[in-house]
XYZ file of C-alpha atoms in Angstrom:
501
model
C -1.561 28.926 -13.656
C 1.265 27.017 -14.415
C 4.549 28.497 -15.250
C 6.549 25.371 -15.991
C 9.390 26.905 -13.844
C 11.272 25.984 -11.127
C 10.832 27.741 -7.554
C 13.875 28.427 -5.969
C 13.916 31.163 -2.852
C 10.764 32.730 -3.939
C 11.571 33.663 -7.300
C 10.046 31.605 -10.738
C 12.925 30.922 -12.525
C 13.405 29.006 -16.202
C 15.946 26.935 -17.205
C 17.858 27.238 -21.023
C 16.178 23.836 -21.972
C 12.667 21.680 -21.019
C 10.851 17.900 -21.078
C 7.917 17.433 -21.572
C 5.527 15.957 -19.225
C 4.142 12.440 -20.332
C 0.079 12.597 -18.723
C -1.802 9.958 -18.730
C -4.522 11.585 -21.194
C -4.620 15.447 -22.279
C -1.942 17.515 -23.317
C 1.680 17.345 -22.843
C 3.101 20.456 -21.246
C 7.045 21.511 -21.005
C 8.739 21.898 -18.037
C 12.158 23.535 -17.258
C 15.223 21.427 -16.935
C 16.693 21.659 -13.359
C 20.688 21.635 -13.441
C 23.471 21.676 -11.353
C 23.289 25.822 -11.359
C 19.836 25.334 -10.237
C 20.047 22.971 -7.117
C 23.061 25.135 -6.057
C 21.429 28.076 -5.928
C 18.849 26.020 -4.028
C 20.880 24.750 -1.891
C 22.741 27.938 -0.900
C 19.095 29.645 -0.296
C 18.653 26.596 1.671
C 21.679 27.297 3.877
C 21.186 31.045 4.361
C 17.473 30.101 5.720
C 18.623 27.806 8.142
C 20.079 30.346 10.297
C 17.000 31.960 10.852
C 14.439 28.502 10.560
C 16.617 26.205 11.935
C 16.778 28.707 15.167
C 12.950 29.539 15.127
C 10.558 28.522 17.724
C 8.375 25.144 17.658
C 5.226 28.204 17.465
C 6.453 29.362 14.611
C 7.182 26.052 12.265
C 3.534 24.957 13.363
C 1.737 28.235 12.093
C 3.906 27.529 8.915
C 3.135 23.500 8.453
C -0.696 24.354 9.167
C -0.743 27.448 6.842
C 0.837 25.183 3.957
C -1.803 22.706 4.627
C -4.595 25.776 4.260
C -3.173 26.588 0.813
C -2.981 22.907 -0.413
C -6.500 22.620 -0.010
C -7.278 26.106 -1.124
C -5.809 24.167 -4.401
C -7.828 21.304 -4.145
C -9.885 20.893 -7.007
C -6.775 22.476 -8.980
C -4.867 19.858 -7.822
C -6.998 16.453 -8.360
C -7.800 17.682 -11.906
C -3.529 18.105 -12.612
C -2.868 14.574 -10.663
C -5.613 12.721 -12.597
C -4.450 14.107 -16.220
C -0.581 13.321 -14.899
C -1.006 9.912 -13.278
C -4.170 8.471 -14.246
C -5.246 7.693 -10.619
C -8.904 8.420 -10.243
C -10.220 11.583 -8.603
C -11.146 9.441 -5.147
C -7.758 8.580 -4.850
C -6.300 12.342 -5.459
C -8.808 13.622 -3.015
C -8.203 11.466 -0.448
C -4.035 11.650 -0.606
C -4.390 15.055 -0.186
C -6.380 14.933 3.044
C -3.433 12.850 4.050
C -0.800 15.396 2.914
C -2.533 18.784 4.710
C -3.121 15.751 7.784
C 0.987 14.670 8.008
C 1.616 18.640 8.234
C -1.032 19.284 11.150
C 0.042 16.216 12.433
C 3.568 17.595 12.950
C 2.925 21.033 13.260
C 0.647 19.447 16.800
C 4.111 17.100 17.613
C 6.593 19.362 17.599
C 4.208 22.099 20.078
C 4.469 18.685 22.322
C 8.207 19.037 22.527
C 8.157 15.184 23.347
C 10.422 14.623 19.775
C 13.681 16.547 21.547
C 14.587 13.751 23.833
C 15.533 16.751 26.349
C 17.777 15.422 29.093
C 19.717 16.925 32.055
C 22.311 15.154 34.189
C 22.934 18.066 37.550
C 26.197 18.785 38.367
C 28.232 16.660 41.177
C 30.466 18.755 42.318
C 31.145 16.266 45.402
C 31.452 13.540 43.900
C 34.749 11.357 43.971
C 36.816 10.342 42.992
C 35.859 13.156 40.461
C 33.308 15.871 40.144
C 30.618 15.347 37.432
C 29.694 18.349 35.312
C 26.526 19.998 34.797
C 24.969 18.200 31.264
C 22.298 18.907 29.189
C 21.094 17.465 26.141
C 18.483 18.353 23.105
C 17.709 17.168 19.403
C 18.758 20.218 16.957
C 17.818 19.988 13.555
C 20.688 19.020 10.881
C 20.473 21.846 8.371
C 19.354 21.610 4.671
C 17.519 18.548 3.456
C 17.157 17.016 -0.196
C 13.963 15.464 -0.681
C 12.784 13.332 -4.364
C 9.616 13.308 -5.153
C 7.813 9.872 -5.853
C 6.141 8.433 -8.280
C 3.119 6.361 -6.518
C 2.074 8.925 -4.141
C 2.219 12.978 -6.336
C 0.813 14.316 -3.113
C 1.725 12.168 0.216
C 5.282 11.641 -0.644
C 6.499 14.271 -2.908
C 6.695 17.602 -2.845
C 4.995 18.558 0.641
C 4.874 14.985 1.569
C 6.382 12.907 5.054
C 9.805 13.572 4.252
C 9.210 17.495 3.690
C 6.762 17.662 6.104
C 8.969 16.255 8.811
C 12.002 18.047 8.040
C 10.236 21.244 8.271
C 9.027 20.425 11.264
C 12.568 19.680 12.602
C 13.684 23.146 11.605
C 15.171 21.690 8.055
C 14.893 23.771 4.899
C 13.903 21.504 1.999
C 14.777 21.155 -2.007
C 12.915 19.105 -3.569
C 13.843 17.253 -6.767
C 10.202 17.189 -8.038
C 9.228 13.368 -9.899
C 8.815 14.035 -13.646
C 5.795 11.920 -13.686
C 3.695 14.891 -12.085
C 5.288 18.205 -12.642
C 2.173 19.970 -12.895
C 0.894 18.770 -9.868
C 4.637 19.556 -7.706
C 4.333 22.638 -9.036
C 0.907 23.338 -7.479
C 1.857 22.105 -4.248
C 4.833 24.311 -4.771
C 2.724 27.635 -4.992
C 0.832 26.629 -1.690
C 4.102 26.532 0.143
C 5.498 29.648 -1.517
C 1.848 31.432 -0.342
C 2.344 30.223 3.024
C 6.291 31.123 3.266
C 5.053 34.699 2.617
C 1.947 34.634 4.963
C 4.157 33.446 7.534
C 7.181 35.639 6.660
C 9.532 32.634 6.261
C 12.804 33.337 4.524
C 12.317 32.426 1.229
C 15.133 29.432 0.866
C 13.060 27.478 3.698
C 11.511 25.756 0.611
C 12.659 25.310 -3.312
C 11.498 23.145 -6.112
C 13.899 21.934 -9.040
C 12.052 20.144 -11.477
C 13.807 17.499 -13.373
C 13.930 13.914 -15.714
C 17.161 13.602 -15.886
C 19.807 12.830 -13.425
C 21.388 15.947 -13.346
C 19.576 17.072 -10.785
C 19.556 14.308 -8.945
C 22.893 13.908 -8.485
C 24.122 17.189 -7.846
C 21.327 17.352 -4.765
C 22.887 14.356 -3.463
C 26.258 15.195 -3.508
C 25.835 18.875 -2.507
C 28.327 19.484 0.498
C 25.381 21.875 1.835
C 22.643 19.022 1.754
C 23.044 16.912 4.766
C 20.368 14.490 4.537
C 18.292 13.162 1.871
C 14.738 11.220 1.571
C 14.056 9.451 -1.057
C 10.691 6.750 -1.845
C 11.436 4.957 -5.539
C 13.210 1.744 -6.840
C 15.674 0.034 -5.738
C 18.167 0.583 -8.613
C 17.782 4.118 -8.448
C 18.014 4.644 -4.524
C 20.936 2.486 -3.942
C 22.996 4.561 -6.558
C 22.063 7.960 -4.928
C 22.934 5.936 -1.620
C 26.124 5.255 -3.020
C 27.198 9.052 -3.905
C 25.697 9.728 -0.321
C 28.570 7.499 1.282
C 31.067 8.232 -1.391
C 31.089 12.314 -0.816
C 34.354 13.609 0.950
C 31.571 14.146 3.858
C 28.969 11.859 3.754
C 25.497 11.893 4.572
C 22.391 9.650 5.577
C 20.304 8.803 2.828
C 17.200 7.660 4.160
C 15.806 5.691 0.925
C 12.568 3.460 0.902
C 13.488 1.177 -1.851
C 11.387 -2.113 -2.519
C 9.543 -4.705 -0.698
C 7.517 -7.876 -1.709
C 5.508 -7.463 1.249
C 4.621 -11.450 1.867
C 1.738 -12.699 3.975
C 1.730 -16.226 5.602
C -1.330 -17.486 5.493
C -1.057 -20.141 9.073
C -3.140 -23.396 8.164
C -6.222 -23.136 10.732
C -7.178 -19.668 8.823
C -6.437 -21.029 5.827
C -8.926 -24.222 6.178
C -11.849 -22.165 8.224
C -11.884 -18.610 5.771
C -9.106 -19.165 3.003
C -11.620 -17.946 0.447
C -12.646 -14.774 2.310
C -8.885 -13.752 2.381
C -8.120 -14.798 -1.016
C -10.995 -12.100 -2.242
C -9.625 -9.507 0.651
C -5.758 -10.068 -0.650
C -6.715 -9.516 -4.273
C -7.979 -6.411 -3.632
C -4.873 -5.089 -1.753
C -3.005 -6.686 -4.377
C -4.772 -4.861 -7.274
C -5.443 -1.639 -5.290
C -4.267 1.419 -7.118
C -2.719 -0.954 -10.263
C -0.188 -2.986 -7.955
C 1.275 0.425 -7.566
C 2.072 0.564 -3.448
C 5.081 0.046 -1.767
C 3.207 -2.051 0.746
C 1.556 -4.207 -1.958
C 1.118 -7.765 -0.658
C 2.640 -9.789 -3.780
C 3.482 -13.160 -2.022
C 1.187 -15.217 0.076
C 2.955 -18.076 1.716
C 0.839 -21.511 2.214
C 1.089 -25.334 2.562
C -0.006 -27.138 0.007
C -3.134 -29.021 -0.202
C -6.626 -28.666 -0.978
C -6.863 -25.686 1.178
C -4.361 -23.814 -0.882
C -5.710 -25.098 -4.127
C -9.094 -23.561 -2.754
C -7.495 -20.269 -1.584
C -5.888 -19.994 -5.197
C -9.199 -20.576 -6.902
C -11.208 -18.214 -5.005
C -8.041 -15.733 -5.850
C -8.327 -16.268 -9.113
C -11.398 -15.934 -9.402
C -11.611 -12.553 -7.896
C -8.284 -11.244 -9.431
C -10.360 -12.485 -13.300
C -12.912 -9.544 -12.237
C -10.798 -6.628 -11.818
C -10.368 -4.672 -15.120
C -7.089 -3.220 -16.576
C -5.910 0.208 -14.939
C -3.770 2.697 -16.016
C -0.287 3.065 -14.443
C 2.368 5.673 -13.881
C 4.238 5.937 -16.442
C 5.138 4.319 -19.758
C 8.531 3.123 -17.887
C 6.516 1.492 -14.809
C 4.414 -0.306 -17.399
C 7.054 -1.490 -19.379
C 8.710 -2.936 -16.121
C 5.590 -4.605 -15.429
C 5.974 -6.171 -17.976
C 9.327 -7.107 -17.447
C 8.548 -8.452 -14.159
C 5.924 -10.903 -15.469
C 8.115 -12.487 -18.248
C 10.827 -13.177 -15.624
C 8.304 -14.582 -13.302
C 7.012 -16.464 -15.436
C 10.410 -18.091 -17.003
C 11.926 -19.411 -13.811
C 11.453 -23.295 -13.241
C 9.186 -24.518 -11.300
C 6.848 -21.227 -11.654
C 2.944 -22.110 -12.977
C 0.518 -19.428 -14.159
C -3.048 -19.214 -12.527
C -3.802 -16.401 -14.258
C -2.764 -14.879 -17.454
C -3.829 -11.645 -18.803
C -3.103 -9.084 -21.662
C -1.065 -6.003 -20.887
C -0.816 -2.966 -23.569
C 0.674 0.572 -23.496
C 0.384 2.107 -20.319
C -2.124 -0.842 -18.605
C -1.751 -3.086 -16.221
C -3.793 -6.273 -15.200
C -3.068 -8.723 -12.693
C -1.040 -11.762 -12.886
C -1.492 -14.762 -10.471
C 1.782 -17.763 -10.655
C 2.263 -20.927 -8.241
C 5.465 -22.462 -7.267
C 6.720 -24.887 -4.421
C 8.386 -23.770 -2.010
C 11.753 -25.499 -2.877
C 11.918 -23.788 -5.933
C 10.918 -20.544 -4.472
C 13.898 -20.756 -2.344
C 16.077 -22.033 -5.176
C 15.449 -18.756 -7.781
C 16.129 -15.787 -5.805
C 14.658 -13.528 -9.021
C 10.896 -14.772 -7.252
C 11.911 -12.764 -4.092
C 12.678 -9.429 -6.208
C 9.127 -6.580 -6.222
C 7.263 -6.692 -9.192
C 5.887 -3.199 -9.149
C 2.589 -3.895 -9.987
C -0.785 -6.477 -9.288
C 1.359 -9.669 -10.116
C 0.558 -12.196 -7.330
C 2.650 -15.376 -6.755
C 1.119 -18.353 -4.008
C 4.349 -20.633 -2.455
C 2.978 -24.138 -1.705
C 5.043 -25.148 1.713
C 5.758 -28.872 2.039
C 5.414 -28.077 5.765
C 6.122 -25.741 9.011
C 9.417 -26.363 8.498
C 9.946 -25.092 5.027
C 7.629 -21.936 6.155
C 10.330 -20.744 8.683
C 13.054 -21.416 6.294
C 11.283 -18.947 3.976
C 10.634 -16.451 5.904
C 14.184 -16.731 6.887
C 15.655 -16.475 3.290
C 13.341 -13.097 3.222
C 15.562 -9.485 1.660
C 14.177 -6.888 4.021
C 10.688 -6.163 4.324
C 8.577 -3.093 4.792
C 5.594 -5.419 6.116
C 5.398 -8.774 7.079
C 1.149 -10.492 7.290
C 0.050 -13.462 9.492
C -2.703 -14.445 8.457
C -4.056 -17.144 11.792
C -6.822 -18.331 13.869
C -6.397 -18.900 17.556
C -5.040 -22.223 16.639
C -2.322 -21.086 14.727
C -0.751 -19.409 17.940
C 2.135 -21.575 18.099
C 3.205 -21.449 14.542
C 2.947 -17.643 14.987
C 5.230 -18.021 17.592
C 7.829 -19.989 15.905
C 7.579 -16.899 13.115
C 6.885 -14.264 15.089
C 10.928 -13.873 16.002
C 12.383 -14.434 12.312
C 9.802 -11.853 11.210
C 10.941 -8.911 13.717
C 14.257 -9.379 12.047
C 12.674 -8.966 8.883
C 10.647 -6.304 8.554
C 9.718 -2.860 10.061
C 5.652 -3.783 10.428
C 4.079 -6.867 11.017
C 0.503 -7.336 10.706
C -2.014 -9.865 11.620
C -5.478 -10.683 9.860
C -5.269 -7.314 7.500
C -3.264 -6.668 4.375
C -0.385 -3.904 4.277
C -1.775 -1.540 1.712
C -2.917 1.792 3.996
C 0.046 3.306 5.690
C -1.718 4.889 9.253
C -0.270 8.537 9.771
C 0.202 8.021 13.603
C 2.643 8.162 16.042
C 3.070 4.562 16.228
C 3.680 3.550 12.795
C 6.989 2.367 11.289
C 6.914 2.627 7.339
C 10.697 0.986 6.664
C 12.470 -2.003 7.754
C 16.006 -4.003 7.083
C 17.685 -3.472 3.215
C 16.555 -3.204 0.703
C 13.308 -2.162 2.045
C 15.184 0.875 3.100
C 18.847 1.766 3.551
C 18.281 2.374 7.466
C 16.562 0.443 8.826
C 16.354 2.449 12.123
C 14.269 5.094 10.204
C 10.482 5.087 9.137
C 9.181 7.690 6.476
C 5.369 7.638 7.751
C 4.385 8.681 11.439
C 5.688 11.347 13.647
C 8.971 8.820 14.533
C 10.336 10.289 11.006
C 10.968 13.373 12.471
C 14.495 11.775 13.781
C 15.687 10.944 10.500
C 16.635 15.401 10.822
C 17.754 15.905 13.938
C 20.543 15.247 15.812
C 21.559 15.433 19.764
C 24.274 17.592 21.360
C 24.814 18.164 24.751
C 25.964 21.119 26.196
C 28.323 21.035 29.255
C 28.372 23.264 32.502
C 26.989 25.812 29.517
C 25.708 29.266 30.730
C 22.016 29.367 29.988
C 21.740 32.597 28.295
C 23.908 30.366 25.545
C 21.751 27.538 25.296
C 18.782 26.738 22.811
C 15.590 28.029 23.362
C 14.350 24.288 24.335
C 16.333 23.922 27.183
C 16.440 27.466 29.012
């Protein structure tokens, strides 16, 4: 059931006002307003649990990540029926981004029992040595204390309320509050009961975990800028996770904000490919494009050609396929509406030519396909700026030469695509170094859309893709982003952490 309340240390609690939730069909239901009283008293539970969580062993924070995952999928079906009605992504979609949420927590809940994430190192004492002694130093990751985590919009399971960020802080010995995404209230507050079932299965304090729900910014500010909160992940636009950066670095003590913000996501497509299979990859890219209405952060909205018949091919057969895929339902009302926005200014800048138009209403999207050379792609920086949403744009190269001068004018990237035959090597080559600067993955012959949970992957790259770009929020790497090391000199063991005795 529902309560429409916010969880904060184990106890439901309302707020003096509400919103209402905006679903994508059936009713509207009303929520309590988080404030500033609410994320404090959050944040203080927060801080009193860390003394017992941050301290506890690597045993016990995996029994707790795997029970949470056992009670999100007790709530399966309760869950895909609340994301559907909130979001209007289809029930495949809900089903199968929860196997990835209960997956990231036994995925950590196995890499911390490793131990492999604490970097433990030991330099032995010299006491010989000259002209001076050395002293006995050892060194471990320790967890940072309370995180802030915002829910996002795209992903209501995978990166919101027990999503990567949450997931990986908990792991690290982090409690969490989570600012829950007003798009999908219902469905936060689901994933909130599972974790509130599992902190008292487990016997966790009860301020490990706490949920503020919230669409204003309030809440969002005064998580932020809480001198308890010392990190924060965030996955949402660029406008909104740059100002949240900016109280991060502006507090009297500030703190990382590890935001993943925006990315065009372009793929060059190197000539040989292009001439022996352009069509093949124009029907494969549409369908990344369009997956999900446009709405991924890894959404491959620029391809990256040289002009000629083999381009004019690849944009026909993209057309073509792009023509067949029907209107789908975004979001929100707000990420519609800057669809929409994104398509007229596309589509004013010189130089820009439509290949596709469509009709966009209310809360649909359909995809949009433009052309432009590549001059005056790198002459209207407003083309290099995410569309959020399946809006497409092909830039017709003069040559090789103009290619690598793109791809060196790229913001920061969360993927970078080469799309090559075996003789395209040495083009790849020439790219290969400006494209390591630019992004955090780089792919060849796929498309970006499908994040792998592994240890391996980097989801982040160079600003404004994210505001560090040593961080990723996918894969067991983002356990770092809440931790920290200290070493401990000539220290007596009985005083050291558990992980280094």
């Amino acid at each position: 059931m529902i309560t429409g309340k916010h969880l904060i240390a184990g106890q439901w609690v309302d707020g003096d006002t509400t919103f209402s939730s905006q679903p994508a069909h059936g009713p509207a239901s009303d929520y309590a307003q988080g404030t500033k009283a609410h994320v404090d008293a959050a944040a203080k539970a927060a801080e009193a649990a860390f003394w017992s969580y941050g301290y506890s062993t690597a045993e016990s924070r995996a029994k707790f990540l795997n029970a949470i995952a056992d009670e999100i999928e007790a709530r399966g079906e309760a869950l895909t029926a609340m994301g559907t009605a909130e979001t209007g992504l289809p029930e495949a979609r809900l089903n199968g981004e929860r196997g990835r949420t209960t997956g990231q927590l036994r995925l950590f809940a196995s890499h911390i029992l490793d131990g492999a994430y604490l970097d433990r190192r030991h330099d032995k004492a010299l006491p010989d040595r000259a002209p001076l002694p050395r002293p006995d130093i050892k060194m471990v990751e320790r967890p940072v204390g309370p995180v802030g985590v915002f829910g996002a919009s795209n992903f209501p399971l995978a990166f919101s309320t027990a999503g990567g960020d949450t997931a990986s802080a908990l792991a690290a010995g982090c409690p969490v509050v989570v600012k829950g995404h007003p798009a999908h209230p219902g469905t936060a507050e689901i994933v909130a009961q599972a974790i509130d079932a599992a902190i008292k299965s487990c016997g966790v304090h009860a301020g490990v975990f706490s949920l503020v729900q919230s669409n204003s910014r309030e809440a969002g500010e005064a998580l932020v800028t809480h001198p308890l909160i010392q990190a924060v992940g965030f996955t949402g636009s660029l406008g909104a996770g740059r100002a949240l950066f900016n109280l991060c670095a502006a507090r009297p003590t500030p703190i990382p904000f590890y935001g993943e913000l925006g990315s065009i996501n372009p793929m060059f497509l190197l000539p040989q490919a292009l001439k022996a299979r352009g069509a093949e990859i124009a029907k494969g890219w549409a369908g990344s494009l369009t997956m999900g209405a446009g709405q991924f952060c890894t959404n491959p909205g620029v391809v990256i050609a040289l002009k000629g018949d083999d381009a004019k091919s690849f944009s026909e057969a993209a057309s073509a396929a792009l023509a067949n895929i029907n209107p789908q339902t975004m979001l929100t009302d707000g990420i519609a509406s800057a669809y929409r926005s994104g398509r007229d200014a596309v589509a004013a800048t010189a130089g820009v030519e439509e290949l596709l138009a469509a009709t966009c209403e209310g809360r649909n999207a359909a995809p949009y396909f433009y052309r432009v050379a590549g001059k005056d792609w790198l002459d209207n920086r407003v083309l290099a700026e995410e569309v959020f949403g399946p809006l497409g744009i092909i830039v017709e190269v003069d040559d090789k030469a103009q290619m690598k001068a793109i791809a060196l004018d790229l913001h920061g990237q969360l993927t970078c695509t080469l799309q090559m035959d075996d003789a395209d090597l040495d083009l790849a080559k020439e790219l290969m170094p400006i494209l390591e600067r630019k992004a955090g993955r780089i792919l060849a012959n796929g498309f970006p859309t499908g994040v792998e949970v592994c240890d391996a992957m980097v989801h982040g790259g160079p600003y404004p893709a994210s505001t560090n770009f040593g961080a990723t929020s996918v894969g067991t790497l983002a356990i770092r982003r809440f931790i920290r090391p200290v070493a401990y000199q000539n220290m007596p063991d009985a005083l050291l952490p558990l992980e280094l005795r």
